[in-house]
CSV table of C-alpha atoms and ligand atoms in Angstrom, one decimal:
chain,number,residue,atom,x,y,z
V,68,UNK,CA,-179.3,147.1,28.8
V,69,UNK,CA,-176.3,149.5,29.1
V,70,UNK,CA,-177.1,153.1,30.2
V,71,UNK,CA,-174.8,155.6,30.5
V,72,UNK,CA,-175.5,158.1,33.8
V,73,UNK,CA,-173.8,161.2,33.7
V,74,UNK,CA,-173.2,163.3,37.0
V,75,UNK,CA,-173.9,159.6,38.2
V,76,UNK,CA,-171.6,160.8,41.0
V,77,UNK,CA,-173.9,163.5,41.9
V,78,UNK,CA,-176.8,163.3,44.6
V,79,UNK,CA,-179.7,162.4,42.8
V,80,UNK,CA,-177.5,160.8,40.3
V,81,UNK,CA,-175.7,158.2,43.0
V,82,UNK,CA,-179.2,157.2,44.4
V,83,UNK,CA,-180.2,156.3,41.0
V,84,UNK,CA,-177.3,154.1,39.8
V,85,UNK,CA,-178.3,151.8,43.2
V,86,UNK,CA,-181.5,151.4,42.2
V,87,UNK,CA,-180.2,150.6,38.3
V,88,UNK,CA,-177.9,148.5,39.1
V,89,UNK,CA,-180.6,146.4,41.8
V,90,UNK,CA,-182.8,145.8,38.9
V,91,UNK,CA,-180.1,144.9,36.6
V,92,UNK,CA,-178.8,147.6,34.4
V,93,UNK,CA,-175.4,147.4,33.3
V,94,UNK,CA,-174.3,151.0,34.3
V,95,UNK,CA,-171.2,153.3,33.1
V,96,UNK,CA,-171.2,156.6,35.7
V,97,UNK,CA,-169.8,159.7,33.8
V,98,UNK,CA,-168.6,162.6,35.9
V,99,UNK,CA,-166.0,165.4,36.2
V,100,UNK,CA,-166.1,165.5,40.0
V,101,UNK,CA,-166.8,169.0,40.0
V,102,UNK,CA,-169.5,168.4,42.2
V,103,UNK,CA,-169.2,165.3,43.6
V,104,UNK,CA,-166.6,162.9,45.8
V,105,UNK,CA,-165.4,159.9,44.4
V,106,UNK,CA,-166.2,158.6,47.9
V,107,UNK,CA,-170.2,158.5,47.0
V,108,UNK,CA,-168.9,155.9,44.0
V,109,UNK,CA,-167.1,154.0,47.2
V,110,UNK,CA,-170.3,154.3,49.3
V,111,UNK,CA,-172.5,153.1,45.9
V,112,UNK,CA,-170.1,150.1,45.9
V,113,UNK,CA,-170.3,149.1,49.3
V,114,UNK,CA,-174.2,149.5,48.7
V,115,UNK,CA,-174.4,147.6,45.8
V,116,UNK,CA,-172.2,144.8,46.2
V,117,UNK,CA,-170.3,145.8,43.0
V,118,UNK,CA,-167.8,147.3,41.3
V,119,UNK,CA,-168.9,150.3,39.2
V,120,UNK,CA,-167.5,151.6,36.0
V,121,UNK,CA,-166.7,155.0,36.4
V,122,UNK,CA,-165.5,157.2,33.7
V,123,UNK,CA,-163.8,160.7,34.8
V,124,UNK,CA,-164.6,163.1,31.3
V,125,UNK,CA,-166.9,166.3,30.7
V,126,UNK,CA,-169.7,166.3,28.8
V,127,UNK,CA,-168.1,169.2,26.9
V,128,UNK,CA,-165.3,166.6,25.3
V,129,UNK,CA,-165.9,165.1,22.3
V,130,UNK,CA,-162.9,162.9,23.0
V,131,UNK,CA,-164.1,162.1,26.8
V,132,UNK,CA,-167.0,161.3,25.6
V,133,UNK,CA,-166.4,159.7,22.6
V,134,UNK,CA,-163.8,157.3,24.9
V,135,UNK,CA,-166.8,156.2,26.5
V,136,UNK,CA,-169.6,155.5,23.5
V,137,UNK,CA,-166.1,153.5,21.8
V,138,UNK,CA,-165.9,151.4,24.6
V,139,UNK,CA,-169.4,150.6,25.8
V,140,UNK,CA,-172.6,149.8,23.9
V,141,UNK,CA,-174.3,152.1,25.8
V,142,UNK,CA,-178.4,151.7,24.6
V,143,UNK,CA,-179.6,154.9,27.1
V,144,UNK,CA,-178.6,158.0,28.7
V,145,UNK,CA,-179.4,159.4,31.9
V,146,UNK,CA,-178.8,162.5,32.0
V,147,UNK,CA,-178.2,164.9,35.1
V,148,UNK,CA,-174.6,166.1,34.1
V,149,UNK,CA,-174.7,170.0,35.2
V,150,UNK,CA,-174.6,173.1,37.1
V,151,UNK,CA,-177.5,173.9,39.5
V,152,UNK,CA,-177.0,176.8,41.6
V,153,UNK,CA,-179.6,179.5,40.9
V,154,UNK,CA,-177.5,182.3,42.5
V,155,UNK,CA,-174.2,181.4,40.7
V,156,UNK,CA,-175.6,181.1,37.9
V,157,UNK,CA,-176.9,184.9,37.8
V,158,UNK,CA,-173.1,185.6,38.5
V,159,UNK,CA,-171.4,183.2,36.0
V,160,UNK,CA,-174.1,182.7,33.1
V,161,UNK,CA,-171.6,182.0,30.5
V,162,UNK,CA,-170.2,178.8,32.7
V,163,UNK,CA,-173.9,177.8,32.8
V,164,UNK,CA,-175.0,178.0,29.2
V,165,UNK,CA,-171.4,176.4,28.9
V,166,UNK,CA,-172.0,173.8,31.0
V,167,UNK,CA,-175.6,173.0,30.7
V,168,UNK,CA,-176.3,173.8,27.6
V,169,UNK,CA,-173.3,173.4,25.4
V,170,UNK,CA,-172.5,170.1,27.2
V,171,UNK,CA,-175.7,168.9,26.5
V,172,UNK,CA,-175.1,169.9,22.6
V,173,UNK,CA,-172.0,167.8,22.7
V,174,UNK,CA,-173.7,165.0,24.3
V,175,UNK,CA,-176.3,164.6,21.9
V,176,UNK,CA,-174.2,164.9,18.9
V,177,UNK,CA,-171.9,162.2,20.0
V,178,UNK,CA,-174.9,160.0,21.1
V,179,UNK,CA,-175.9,160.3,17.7
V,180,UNK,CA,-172.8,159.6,15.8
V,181,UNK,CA,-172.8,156.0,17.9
V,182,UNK,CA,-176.3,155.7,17.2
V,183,UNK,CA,-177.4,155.9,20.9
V,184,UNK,CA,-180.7,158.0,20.2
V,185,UNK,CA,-182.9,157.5,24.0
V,186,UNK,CA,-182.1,160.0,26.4
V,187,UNK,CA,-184.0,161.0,30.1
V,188,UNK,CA,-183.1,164.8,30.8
V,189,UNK,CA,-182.9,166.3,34.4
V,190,UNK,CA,-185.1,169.1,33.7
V,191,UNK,CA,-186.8,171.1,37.0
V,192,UNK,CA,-190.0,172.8,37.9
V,193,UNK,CA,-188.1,176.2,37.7
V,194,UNK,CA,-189.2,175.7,33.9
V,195,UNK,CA,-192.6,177.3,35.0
V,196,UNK,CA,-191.3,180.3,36.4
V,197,UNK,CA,-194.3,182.1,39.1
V,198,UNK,CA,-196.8,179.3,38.1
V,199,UNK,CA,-200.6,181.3,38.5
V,200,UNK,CA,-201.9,178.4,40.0
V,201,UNK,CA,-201.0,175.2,41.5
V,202,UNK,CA,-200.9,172.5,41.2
V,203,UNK,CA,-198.6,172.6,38.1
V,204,UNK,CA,-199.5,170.5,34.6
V,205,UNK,CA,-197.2,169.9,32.1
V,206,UNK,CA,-198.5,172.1,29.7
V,207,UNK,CA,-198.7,175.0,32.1
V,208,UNK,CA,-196.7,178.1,30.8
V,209,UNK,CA,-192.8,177.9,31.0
V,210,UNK,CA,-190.6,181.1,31.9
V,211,UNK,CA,-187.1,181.3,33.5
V,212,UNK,CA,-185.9,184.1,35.8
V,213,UNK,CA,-182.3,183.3,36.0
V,214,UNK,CA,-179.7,181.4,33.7
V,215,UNK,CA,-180.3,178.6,35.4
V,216,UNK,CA,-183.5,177.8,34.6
V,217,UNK,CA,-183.1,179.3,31.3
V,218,UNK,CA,-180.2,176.5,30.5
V,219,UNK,CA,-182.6,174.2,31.3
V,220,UNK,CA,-185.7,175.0,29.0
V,221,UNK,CA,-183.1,175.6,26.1
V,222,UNK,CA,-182.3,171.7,26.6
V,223,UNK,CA,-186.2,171.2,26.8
V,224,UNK,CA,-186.2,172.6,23.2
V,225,UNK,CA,-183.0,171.8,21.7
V,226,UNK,CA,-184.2,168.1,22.6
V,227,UNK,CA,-187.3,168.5,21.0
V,228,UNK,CA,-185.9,169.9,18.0
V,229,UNK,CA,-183.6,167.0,17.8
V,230,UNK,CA,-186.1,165.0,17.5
V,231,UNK,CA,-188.2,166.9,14.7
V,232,UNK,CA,-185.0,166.4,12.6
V,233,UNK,CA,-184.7,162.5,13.6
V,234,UNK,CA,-187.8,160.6,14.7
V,235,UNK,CA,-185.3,158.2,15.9
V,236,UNK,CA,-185.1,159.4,19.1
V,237,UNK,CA,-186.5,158.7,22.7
V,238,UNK,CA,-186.4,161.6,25.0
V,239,UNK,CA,-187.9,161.8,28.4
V,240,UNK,CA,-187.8,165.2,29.9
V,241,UNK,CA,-188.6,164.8,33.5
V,242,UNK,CA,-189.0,168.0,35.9
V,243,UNK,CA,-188.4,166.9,39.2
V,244,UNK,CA,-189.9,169.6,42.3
V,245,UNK,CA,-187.6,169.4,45.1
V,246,UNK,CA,-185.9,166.4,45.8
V,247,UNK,CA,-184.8,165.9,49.8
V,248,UNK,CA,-184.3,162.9,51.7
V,249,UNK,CA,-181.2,160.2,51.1
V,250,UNK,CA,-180.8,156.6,50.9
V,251,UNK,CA,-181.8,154.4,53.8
V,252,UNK,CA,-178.6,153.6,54.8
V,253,UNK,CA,-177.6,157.1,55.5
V,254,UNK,CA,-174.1,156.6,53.7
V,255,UNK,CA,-174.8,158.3,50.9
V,256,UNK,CA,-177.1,161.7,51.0
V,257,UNK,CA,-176.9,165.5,49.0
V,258,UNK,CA,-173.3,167.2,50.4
V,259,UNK,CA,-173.7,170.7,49.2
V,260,UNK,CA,-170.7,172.9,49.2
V,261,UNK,CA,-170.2,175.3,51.1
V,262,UNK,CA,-173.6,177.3,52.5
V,263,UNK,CA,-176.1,175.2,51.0
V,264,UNK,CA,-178.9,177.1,49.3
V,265,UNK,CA,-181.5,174.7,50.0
V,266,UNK,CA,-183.8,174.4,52.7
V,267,UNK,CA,-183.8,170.5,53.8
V,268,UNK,CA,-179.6,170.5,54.1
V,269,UNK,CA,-179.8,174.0,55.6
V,270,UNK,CA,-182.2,172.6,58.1
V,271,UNK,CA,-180.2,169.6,58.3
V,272,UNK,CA,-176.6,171.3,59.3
V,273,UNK,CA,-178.2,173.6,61.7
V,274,UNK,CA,-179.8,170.3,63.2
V,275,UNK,CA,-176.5,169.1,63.9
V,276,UNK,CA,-175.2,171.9,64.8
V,277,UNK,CA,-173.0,173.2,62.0
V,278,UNK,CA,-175.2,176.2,61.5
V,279,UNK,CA,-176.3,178.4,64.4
V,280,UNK,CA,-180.0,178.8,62.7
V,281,UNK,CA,-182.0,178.6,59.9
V,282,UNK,CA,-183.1,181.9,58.0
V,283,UNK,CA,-186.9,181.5,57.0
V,284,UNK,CA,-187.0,183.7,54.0
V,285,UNK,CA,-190.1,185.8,54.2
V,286,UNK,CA,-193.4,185.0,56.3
V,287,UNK,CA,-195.8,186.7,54.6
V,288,UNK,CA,-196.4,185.4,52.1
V,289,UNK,CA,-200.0,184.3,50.6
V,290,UNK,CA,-199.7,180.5,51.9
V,291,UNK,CA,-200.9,178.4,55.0
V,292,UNK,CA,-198.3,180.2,57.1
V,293,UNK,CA,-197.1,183.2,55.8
V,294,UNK,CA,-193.7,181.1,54.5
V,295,UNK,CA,-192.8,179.6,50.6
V,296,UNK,CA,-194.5,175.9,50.3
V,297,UNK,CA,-193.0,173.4,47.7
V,298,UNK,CA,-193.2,169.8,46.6
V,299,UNK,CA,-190.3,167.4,48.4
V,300,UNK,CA,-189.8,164.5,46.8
V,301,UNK,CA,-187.6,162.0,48.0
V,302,UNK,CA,-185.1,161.3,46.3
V,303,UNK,CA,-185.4,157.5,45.9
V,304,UNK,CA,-189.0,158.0,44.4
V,305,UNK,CA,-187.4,160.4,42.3
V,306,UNK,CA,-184.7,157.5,41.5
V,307,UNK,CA,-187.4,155.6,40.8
V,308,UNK,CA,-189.3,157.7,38.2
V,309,UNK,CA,-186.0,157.3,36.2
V,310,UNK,CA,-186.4,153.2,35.6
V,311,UNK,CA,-189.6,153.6,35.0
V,312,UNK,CA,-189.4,156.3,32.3
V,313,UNK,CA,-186.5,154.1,31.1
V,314,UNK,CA,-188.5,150.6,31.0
V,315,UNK,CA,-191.1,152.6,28.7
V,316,UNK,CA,-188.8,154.8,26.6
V,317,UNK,CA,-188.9,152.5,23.9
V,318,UNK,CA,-192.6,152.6,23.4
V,319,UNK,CA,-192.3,156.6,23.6
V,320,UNK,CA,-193.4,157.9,20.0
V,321,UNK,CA,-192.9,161.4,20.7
V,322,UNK,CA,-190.5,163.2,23.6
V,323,UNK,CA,-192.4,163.0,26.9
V,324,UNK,CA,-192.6,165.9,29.5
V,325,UNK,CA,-193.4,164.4,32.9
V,326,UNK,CA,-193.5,166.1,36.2
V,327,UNK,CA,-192.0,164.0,39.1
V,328,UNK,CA,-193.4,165.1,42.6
V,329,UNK,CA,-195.9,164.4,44.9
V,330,UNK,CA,-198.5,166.4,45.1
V,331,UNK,CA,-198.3,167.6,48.0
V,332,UNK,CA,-197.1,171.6,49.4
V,333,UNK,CA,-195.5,171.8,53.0
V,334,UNK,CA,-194.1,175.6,53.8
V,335,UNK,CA,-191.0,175.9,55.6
V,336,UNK,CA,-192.1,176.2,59.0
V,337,UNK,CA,-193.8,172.5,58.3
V,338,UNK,CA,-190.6,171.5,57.5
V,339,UNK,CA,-188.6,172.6,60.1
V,340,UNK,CA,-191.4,170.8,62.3
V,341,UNK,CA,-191.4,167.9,60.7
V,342,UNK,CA,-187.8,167.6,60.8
V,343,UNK,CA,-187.4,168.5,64.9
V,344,UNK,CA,-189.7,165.6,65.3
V,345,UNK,CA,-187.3,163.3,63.2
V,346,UNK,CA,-184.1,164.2,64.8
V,347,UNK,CA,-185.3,165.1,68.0
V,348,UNK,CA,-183.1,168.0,67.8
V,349,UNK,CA,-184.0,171.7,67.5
V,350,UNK,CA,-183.5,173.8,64.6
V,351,UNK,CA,-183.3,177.3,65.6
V,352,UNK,CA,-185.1,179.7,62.8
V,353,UNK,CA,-185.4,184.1,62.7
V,354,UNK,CA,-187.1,185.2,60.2
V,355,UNK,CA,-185.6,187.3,57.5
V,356,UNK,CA,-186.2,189.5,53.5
V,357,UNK,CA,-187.8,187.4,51.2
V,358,UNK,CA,-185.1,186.4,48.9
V,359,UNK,CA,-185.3,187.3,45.7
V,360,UNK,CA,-186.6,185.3,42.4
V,361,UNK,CA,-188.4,183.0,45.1
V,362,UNK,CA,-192.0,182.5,44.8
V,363,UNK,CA,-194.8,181.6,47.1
V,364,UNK,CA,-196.5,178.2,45.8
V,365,UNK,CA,-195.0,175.4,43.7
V,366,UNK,CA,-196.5,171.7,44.1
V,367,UNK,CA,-197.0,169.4,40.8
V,368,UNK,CA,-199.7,167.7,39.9
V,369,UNK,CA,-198.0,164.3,39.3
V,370,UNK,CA,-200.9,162.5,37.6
V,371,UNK,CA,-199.5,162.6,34.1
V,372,UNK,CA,-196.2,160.5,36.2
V,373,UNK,CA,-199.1,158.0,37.3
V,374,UNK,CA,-200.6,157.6,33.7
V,375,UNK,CA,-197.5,157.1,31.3
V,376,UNK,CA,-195.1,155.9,33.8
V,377,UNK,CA,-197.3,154.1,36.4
V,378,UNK,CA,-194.8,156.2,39.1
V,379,UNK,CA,-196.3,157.9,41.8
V,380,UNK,CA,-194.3,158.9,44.9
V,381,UNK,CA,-194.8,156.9,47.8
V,382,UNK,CA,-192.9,158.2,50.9
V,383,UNK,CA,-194.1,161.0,53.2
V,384,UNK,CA,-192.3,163.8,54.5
V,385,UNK,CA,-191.6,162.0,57.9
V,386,UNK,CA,-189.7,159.6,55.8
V,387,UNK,CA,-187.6,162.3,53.9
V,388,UNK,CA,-186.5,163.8,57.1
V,389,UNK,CA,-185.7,160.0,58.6
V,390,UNK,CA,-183.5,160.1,55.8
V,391,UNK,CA,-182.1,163.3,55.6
V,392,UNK,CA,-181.0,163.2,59.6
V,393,UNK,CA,-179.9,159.8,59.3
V,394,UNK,CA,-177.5,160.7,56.4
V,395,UNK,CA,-176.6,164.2,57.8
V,396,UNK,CA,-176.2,162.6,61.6
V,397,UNK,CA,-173.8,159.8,60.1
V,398,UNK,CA,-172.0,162.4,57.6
V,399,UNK,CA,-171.8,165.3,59.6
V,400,UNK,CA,-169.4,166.6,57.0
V,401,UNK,CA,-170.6,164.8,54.3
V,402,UNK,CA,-168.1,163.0,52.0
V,403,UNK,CA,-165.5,164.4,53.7
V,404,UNK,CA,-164.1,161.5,56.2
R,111,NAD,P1,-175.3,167.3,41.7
R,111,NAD,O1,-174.5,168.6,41.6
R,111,NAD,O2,-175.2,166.6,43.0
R,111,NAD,O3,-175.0,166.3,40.5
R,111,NAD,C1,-174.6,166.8,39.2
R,111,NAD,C2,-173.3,166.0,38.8
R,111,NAD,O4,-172.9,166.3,37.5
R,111,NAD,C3,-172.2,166.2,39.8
R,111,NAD,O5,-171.7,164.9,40.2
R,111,NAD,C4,-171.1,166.9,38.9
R,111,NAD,O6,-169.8,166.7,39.3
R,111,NAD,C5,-171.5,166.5,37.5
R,111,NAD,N1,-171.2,167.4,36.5
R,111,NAD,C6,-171.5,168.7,36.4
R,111,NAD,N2,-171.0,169.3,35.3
R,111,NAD,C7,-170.4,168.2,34.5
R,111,NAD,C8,-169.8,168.1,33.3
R,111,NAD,N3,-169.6,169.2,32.5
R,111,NAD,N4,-169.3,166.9,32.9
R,111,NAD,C9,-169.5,165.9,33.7
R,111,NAD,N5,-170.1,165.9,34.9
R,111,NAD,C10,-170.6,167.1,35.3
R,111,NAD,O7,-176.8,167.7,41.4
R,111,NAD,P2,-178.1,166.9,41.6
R,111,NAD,O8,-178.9,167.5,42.6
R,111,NAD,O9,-177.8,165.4,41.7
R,111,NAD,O10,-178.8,167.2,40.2
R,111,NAD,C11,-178.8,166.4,39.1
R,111,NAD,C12,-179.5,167.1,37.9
R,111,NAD,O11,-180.8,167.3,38.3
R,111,NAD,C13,-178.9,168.4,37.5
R,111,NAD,O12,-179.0,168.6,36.1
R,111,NAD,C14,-179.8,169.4,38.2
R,111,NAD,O13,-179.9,170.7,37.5
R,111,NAD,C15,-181.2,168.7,38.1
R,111,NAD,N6,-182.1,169.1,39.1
R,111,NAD,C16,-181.8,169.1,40.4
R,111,NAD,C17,-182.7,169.6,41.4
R,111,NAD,C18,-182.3,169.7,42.8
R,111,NAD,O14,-182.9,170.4,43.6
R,111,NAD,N7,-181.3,168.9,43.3
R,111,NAD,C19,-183.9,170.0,41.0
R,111,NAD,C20,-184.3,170.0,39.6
R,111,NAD,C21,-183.4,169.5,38.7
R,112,UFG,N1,-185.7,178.6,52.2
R,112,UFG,C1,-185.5,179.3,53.4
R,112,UFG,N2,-184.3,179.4,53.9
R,112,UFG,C2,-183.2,178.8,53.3
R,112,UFG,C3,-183.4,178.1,52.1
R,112,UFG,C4,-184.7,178.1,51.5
R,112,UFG,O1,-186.5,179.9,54.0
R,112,UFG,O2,-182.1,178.9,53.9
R,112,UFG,C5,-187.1,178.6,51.6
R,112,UFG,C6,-187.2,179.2,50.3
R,112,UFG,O3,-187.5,180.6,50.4
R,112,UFG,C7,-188.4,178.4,49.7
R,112,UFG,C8,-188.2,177.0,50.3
R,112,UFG,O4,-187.4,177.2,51.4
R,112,UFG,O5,-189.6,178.9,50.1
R,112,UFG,C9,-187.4,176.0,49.3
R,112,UFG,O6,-186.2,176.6,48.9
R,112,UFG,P1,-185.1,175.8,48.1
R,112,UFG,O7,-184.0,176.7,47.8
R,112,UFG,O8,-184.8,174.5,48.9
R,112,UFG,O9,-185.9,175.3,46.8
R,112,UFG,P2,-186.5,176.2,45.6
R,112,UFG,O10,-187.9,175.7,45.4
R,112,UFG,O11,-186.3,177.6,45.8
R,112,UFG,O12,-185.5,175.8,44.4
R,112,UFG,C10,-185.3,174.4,44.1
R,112,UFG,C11,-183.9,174.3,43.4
R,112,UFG,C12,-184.0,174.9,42.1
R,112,UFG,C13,-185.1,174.3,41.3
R,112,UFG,C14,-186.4,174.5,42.1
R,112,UFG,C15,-187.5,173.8,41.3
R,112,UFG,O13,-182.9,175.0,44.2
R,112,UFG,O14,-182.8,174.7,41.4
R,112,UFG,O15,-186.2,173.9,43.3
R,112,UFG,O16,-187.2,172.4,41.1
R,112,UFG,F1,-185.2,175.0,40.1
């Protein structure tokens, strides 16, 4: 089976094309590189044992993409191609709906003019908004409070209307919570650019002494601590959840929404414990505003993952710092060597 990835370059995107191309997949990795190194394709390599086919196109060409559909059978799509940046995308929403939602447009119609009709979409938990309880079903409302999100329910629904016109097609629309943590090797890992908006890299640089300290944003909030919890998800569970929705597309008979985390809420402050104790360095913290749009409580209820995709996540949080430090000690400056 040949599955194109796009934004296969891409941190959640690299980790996945190892684990495809371990179990077999023939893989084609589509990316623009504006937001990822062609050294993570090097590191995949060295990984994998193998040469990977790597095709340099946006998903907003027609002609890029229809290069690649010509040339490959390509039976599947993984999709993570796309902007993510909550803040930027307040500033630049045009580039986002562009980006994310346009490209996704263009995808889709060439997919369909080769006949390549199953698709997996990157979608995120920011699809329900201030959830008013937790942990989060599927079917829980959705709301978006910035472009970002926004670009990313439109694709929910543009998907879903593309398959009212055309039974045809498979789509799996996985919202992933917050995916931390790298490959065990520690060569390749998430290289933000720039001030990373994130917690786990945030708390990662300062670990290693690229950032003086870590700003805790807000303590008092209504949680075990006072600070925001969420659901981190390694990434190579996260990986995972995309063969697995990809060995079952086929038997899909309607587009499937499927939350992939774990279950479990840690608050920062557990995180920054957790991750002292990995690295056995400290991470200075002060505490500062809240910052806006963020809420206080966001874990998934994964068992719908468990049901239809026999997936659950299986490593722990001391596991996705191991990770994280090992990639971050090893790449202190990421790709950049
Ligand atoms: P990433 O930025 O590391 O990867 C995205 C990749 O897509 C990059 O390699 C980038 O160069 C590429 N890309 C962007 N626009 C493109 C275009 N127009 N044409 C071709 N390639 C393009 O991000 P990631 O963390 O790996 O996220 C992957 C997907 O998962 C994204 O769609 C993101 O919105 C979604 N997601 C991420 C998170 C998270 O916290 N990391 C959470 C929920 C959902
Ligand atoms: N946080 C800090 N300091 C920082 C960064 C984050 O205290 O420097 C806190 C936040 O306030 C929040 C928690 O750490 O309580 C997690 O923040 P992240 O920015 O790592 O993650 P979010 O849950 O805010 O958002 C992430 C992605 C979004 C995605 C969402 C749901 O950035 O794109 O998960 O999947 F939509």
């Amino acid at each position: 089976m040949k599955v194109l990835v796009t934004g296969g370059a891409g941190y959640i995107g690299s980790h996945t094309v190892v684990l495809l191309i371990d179990a077999g997949y023939e893989v084609v990795v589509f990316d623009n590189f504006s937001n990822a190194s062609k050294e993570s394709i090097r590191r995949v390599e060295a990984i994998v044992g193998k040469e990977i086919v790597v095709v340099e196109g946006d998903i907003r060409s027609r002609e890029d993409l229809a290069k690649v559909f010509s040339s490959y059978k390509i039976d599947a799509v993984i999709h993570f191609a796309g902007l993510k940046a909550v803040g930027e995308s307040v500033e630049q929403p045009l580039r986002y709906y562009d980006n994310n939602v346009n490209g996704s447009v263009v995808l889709c119609e060439v997919m369909s003019e080769y006949n390549c009709k199953s698709i997996i979409f990157s979608s995120s938990a920011t699809v329900y908004g201030d959830p008013h309880t937790t942990p989060i079903l599927e079917n829980f409302p959705l709301s978006a409070t910035n472009p970002y999100g926004r670009s990313k329910l439109m694709v929910e629904e543009i998907l879903r209307d593309v398959y009212v016109s055309d039974n045809e097609w498979k789509i799996v629309l996985l919202r992933y919570f917050n995916p931390v943590g790298a490959h065990k090797s520690g060569s390749i890992g998430e290289d933000p650019n720039g001030l990373p908006n994130n917690l786990m890299p945030f708390i990662a640089q300062t670990a290693v002494g690229k950032r003086e300290y870590l700003s805790v944003f807000g303590n008092n909030y209504d949680t075990v601590d006072g600070t925001g919890v969420r659901d981190y998800i390694h990434v190579v569970d996260l990986a995972q959840g995309h063969l697995n929705a990809l060995d079952r597309i086929r038997n899909f008979n309607e587009p499937m929404t499927i939350n992939l985390g774990t279950g479990n809420g840690y608050s920062v402050l557990e995180m920054v414990e957790a991750f002292e104790k990995a690295s056995a360095k400290k991470v200075p913290y002060t505490i500062a505003e809240r910052r806006v749009g963020d809420i206080a409580t966001c874990f998934a209820d994964p068992s719908y993952a468990k049901e239809v995709l026999d997936w659950e996540a299986t490593r722990g949080i001391d596991e996705m710092c191991e990770d994280t430090w090992r990639w971050q000690s090893q790449n202190p400056n990421g790709y950049i060597i």
